GROMACS .gro file of C-alpha atoms in nm:
model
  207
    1UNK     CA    1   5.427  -0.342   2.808
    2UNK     CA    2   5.493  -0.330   3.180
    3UNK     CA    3   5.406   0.067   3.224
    4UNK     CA    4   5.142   0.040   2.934
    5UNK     CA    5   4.971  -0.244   3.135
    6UNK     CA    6   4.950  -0.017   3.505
    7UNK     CA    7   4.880   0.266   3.289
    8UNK     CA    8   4.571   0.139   3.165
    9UNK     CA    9   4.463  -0.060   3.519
   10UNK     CA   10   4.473   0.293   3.679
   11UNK     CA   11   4.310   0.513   3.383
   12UNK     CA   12   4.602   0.768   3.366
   13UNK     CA   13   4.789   0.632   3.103
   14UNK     CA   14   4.466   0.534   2.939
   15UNK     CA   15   4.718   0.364   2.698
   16UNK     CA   16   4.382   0.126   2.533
   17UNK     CA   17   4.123   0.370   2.538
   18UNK     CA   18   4.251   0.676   2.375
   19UNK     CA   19   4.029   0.916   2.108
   20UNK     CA   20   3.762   0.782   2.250
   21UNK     CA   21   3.412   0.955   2.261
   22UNK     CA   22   3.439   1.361   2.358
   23UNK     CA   23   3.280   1.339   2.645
   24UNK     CA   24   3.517   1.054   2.791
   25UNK     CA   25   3.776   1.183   3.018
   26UNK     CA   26   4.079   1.003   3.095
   27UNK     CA   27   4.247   1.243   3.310
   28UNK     CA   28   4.100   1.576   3.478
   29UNK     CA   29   4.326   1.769   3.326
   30UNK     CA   30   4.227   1.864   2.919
   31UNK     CA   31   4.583   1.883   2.792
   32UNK     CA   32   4.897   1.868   2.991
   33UNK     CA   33   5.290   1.781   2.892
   34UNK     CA   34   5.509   1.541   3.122
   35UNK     CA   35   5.892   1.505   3.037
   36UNK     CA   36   6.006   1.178   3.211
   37UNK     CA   37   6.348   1.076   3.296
   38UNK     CA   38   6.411   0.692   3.314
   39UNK     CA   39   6.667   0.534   3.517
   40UNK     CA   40   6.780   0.194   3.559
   41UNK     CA   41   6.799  -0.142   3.428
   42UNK     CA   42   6.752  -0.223   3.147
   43UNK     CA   43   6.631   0.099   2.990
   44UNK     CA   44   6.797   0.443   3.038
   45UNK     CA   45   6.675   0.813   2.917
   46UNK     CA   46   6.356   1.006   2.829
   47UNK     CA   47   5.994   1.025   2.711
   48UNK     CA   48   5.796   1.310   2.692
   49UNK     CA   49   5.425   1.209   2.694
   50UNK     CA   50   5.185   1.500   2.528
   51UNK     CA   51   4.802   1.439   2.650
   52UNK     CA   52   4.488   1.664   2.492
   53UNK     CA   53   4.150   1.645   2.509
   54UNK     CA   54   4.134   1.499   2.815
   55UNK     CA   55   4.324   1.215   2.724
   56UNK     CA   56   4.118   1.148   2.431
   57UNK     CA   57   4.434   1.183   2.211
   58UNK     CA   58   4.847   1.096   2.355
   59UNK     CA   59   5.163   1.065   2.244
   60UNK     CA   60   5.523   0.930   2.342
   61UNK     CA   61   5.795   1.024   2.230
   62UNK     CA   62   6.063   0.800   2.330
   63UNK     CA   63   6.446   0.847   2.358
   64UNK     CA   64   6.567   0.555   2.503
   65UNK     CA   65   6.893   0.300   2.552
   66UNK     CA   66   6.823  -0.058   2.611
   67UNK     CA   67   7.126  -0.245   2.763
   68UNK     CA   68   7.071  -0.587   2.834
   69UNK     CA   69   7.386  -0.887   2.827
   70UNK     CA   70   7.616  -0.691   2.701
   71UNK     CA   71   7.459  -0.545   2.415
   72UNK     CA   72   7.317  -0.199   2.369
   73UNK     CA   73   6.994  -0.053   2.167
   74UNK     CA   74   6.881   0.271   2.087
   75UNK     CA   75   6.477   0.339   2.095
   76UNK     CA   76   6.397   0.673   1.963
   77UNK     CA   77   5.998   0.653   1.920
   78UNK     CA   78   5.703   0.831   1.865
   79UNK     CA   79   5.395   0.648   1.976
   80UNK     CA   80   5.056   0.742   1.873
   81UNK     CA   81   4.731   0.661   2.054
   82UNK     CA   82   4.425   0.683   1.810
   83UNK     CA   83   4.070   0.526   1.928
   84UNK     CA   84   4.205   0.147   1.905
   85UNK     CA   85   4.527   0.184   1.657
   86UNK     CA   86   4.822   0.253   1.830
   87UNK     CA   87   5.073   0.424   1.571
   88UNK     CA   88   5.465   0.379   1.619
   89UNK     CA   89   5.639   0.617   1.458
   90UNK     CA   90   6.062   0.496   1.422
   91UNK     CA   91   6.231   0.832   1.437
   92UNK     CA   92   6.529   0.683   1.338
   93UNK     CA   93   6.426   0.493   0.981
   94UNK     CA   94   6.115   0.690   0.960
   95UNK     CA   95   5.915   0.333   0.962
   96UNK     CA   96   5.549   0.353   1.040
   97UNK     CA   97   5.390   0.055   1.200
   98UNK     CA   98   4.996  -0.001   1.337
   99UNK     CA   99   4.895  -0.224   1.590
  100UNK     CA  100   4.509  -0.257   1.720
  101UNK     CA  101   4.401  -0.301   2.078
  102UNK     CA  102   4.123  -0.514   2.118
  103UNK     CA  103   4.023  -0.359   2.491
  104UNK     CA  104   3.928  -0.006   2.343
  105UNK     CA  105   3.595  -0.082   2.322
  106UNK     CA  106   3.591  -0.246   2.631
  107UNK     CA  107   3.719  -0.009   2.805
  108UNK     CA  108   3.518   0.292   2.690
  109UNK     CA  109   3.204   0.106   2.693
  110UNK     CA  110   3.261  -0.034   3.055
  111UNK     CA  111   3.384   0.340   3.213
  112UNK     CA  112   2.968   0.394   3.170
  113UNK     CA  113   3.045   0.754   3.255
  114UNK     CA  114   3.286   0.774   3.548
  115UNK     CA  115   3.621   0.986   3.527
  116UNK     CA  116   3.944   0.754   3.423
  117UNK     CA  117   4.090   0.823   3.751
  118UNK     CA  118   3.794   0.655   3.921
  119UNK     CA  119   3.789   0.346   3.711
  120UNK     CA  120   4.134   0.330   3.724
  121UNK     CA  121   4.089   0.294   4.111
  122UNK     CA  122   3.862   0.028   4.010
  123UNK     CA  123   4.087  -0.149   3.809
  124UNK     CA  124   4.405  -0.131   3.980
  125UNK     CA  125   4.232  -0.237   4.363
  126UNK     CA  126   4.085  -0.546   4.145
  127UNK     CA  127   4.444  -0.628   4.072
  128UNK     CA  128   4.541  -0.617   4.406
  129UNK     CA  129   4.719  -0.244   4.419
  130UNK     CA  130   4.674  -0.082   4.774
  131UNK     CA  131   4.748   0.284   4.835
  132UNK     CA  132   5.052   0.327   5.125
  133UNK     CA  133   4.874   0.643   5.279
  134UNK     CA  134   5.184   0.873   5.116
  135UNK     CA  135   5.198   1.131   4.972
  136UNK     CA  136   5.519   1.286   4.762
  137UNK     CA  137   5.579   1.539   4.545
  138UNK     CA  138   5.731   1.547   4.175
  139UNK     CA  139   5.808   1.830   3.914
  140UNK     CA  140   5.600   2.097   4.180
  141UNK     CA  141   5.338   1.842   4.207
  142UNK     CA  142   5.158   1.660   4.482
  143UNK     CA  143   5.097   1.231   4.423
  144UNK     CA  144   4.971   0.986   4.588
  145UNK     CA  145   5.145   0.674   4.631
  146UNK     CA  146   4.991   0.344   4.504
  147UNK     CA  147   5.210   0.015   4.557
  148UNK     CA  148   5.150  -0.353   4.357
  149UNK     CA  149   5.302  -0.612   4.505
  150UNK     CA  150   5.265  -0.894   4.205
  151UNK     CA  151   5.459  -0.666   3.963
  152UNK     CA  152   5.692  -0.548   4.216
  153UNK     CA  153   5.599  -0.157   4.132
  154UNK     CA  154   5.526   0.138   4.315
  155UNK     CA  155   5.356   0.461   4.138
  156UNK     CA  156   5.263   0.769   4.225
  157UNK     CA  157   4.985   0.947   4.067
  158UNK     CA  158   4.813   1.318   4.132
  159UNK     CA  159   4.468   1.355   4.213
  160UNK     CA  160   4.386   1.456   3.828
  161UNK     CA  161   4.547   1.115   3.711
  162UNK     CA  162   4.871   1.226   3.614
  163UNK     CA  163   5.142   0.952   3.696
  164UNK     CA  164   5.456   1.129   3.841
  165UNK     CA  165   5.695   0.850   3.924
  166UNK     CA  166   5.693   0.431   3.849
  167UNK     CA  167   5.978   0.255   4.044
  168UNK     CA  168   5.986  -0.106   3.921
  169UNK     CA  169   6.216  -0.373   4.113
  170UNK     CA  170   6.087  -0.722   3.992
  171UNK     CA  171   6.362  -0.962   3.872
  172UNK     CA  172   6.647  -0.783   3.631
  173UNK     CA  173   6.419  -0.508   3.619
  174UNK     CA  174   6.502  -0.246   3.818
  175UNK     CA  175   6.427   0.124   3.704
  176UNK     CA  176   6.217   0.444   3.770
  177UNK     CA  177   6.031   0.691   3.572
  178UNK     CA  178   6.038   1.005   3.729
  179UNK     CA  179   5.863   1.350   3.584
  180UNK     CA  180   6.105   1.610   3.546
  181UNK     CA  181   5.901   1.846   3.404
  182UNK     CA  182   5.509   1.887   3.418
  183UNK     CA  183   5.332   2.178   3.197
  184UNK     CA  184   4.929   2.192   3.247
  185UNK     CA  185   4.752   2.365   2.954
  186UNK     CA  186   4.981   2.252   2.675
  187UNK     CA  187   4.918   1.905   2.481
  188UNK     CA  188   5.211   1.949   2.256
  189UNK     CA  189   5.293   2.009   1.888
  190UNK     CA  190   5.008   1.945   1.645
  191UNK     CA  191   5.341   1.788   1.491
  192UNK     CA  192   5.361   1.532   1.749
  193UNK     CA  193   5.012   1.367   1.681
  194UNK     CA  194   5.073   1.371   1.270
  195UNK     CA  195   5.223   1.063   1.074
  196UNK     CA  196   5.215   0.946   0.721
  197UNK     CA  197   4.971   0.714   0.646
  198UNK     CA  198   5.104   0.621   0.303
  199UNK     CA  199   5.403   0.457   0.509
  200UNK     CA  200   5.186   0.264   0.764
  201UNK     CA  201   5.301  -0.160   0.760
  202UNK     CA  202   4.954  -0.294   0.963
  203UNK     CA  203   5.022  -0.555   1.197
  204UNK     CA  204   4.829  -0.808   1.349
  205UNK     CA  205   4.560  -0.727   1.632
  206UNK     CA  206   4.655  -0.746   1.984
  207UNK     CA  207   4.389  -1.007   2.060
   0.00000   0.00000   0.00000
């Protein structure tokens, strides 16, 4: 929820307003790849996030070990983001499960035009995020650095939206995402964006 929430306040992860018109960019890159690797507490591993159509469609795909008082999950995930379902895919039980966002709509209809990246500035400056003046460098690619005090996170995005690293220290959560790997020109699989339908369980709406 945490990275979902920034995501969305800074247009990159655009994790609410996917497929949405074609005209609608997200990012200002059409289609791009980023392998993550996440360190910390409590989660531990990977997700490779797969972006076309200028964000219009994503997916993660999620490989991930939750420790937390002594116990120990595994999340292995592929997450969907389709206009205002958002399809999780368990990769383990081969569950399917829909929930709908209730700020796709918004979203969309309140960009009014701009590029993601620039409402995202919007958004995340409401919110109280200030830039540091930094820039660093990630998987060959320049970022620049973005800090939030009231969630305790600091993230570092490139100039066409793409978020390179999230370091979170707020409470007993203390971890990083950091891309590994960035591939421009490639939005994945047309595997990765499939799932059956015939196994979807519908939850309730986000609102």
């Amino acid at each position: 929820m945490r990275s979902m929430l920034l995501a969305t306040c800074l247009a990159i992860g655009a994790a609410g307003a996917a497929h949405a018109a074609a005209d609608v960019h997200f990012y200002e890159q059409e289609k791009f790849t980023v392998v993550y690797e996440v360190k910390g507490s409590p989660e531990n591993g990977a997700i490779t996030e797969h972006v076309d159509a200028w964000g219009n469609r994503r997916v993660e795909i999620k490989d991930l070990t939750l420790s937390f008082a002594g116990m120990t999950q595994t999340t292995k995930q592929r997450v969907i983001y389709d206009g205002a379902s958002i399809i999780t895919v368990d990769l383990q039980t081969g569950a399917v499960s829909r929930v709908e966002n209730p700020l796709h709509a918004k979203v969309v209809a309140s960009m009014k035009g701009r590029s993601g990246v620039d409402y995202g500035r919007e958004w995340a400056t409401a919110m109280g995020a200030k830039p540091t003046g930094k820039t660093r460098r990630y998987a060959g690619m320049d970022c620049d650095e973005w800090t939030l005090p009231s969630l305790g996170t600091t993230m570092c995005v490139s100039r066409s939206g793409i978020t390179l690293r999230t370091e979170t220290n707020m409470g007993p959560v203390k971890s990083t995402r950091t891309a590994t790997q960035v591939t421009i020109g490639k939005g994945g699989p047309a595997s990765a964006y499939q799932y059956d339908a015939s196994r979807i369980r519908a939850t309730p709406n986000l609102e």
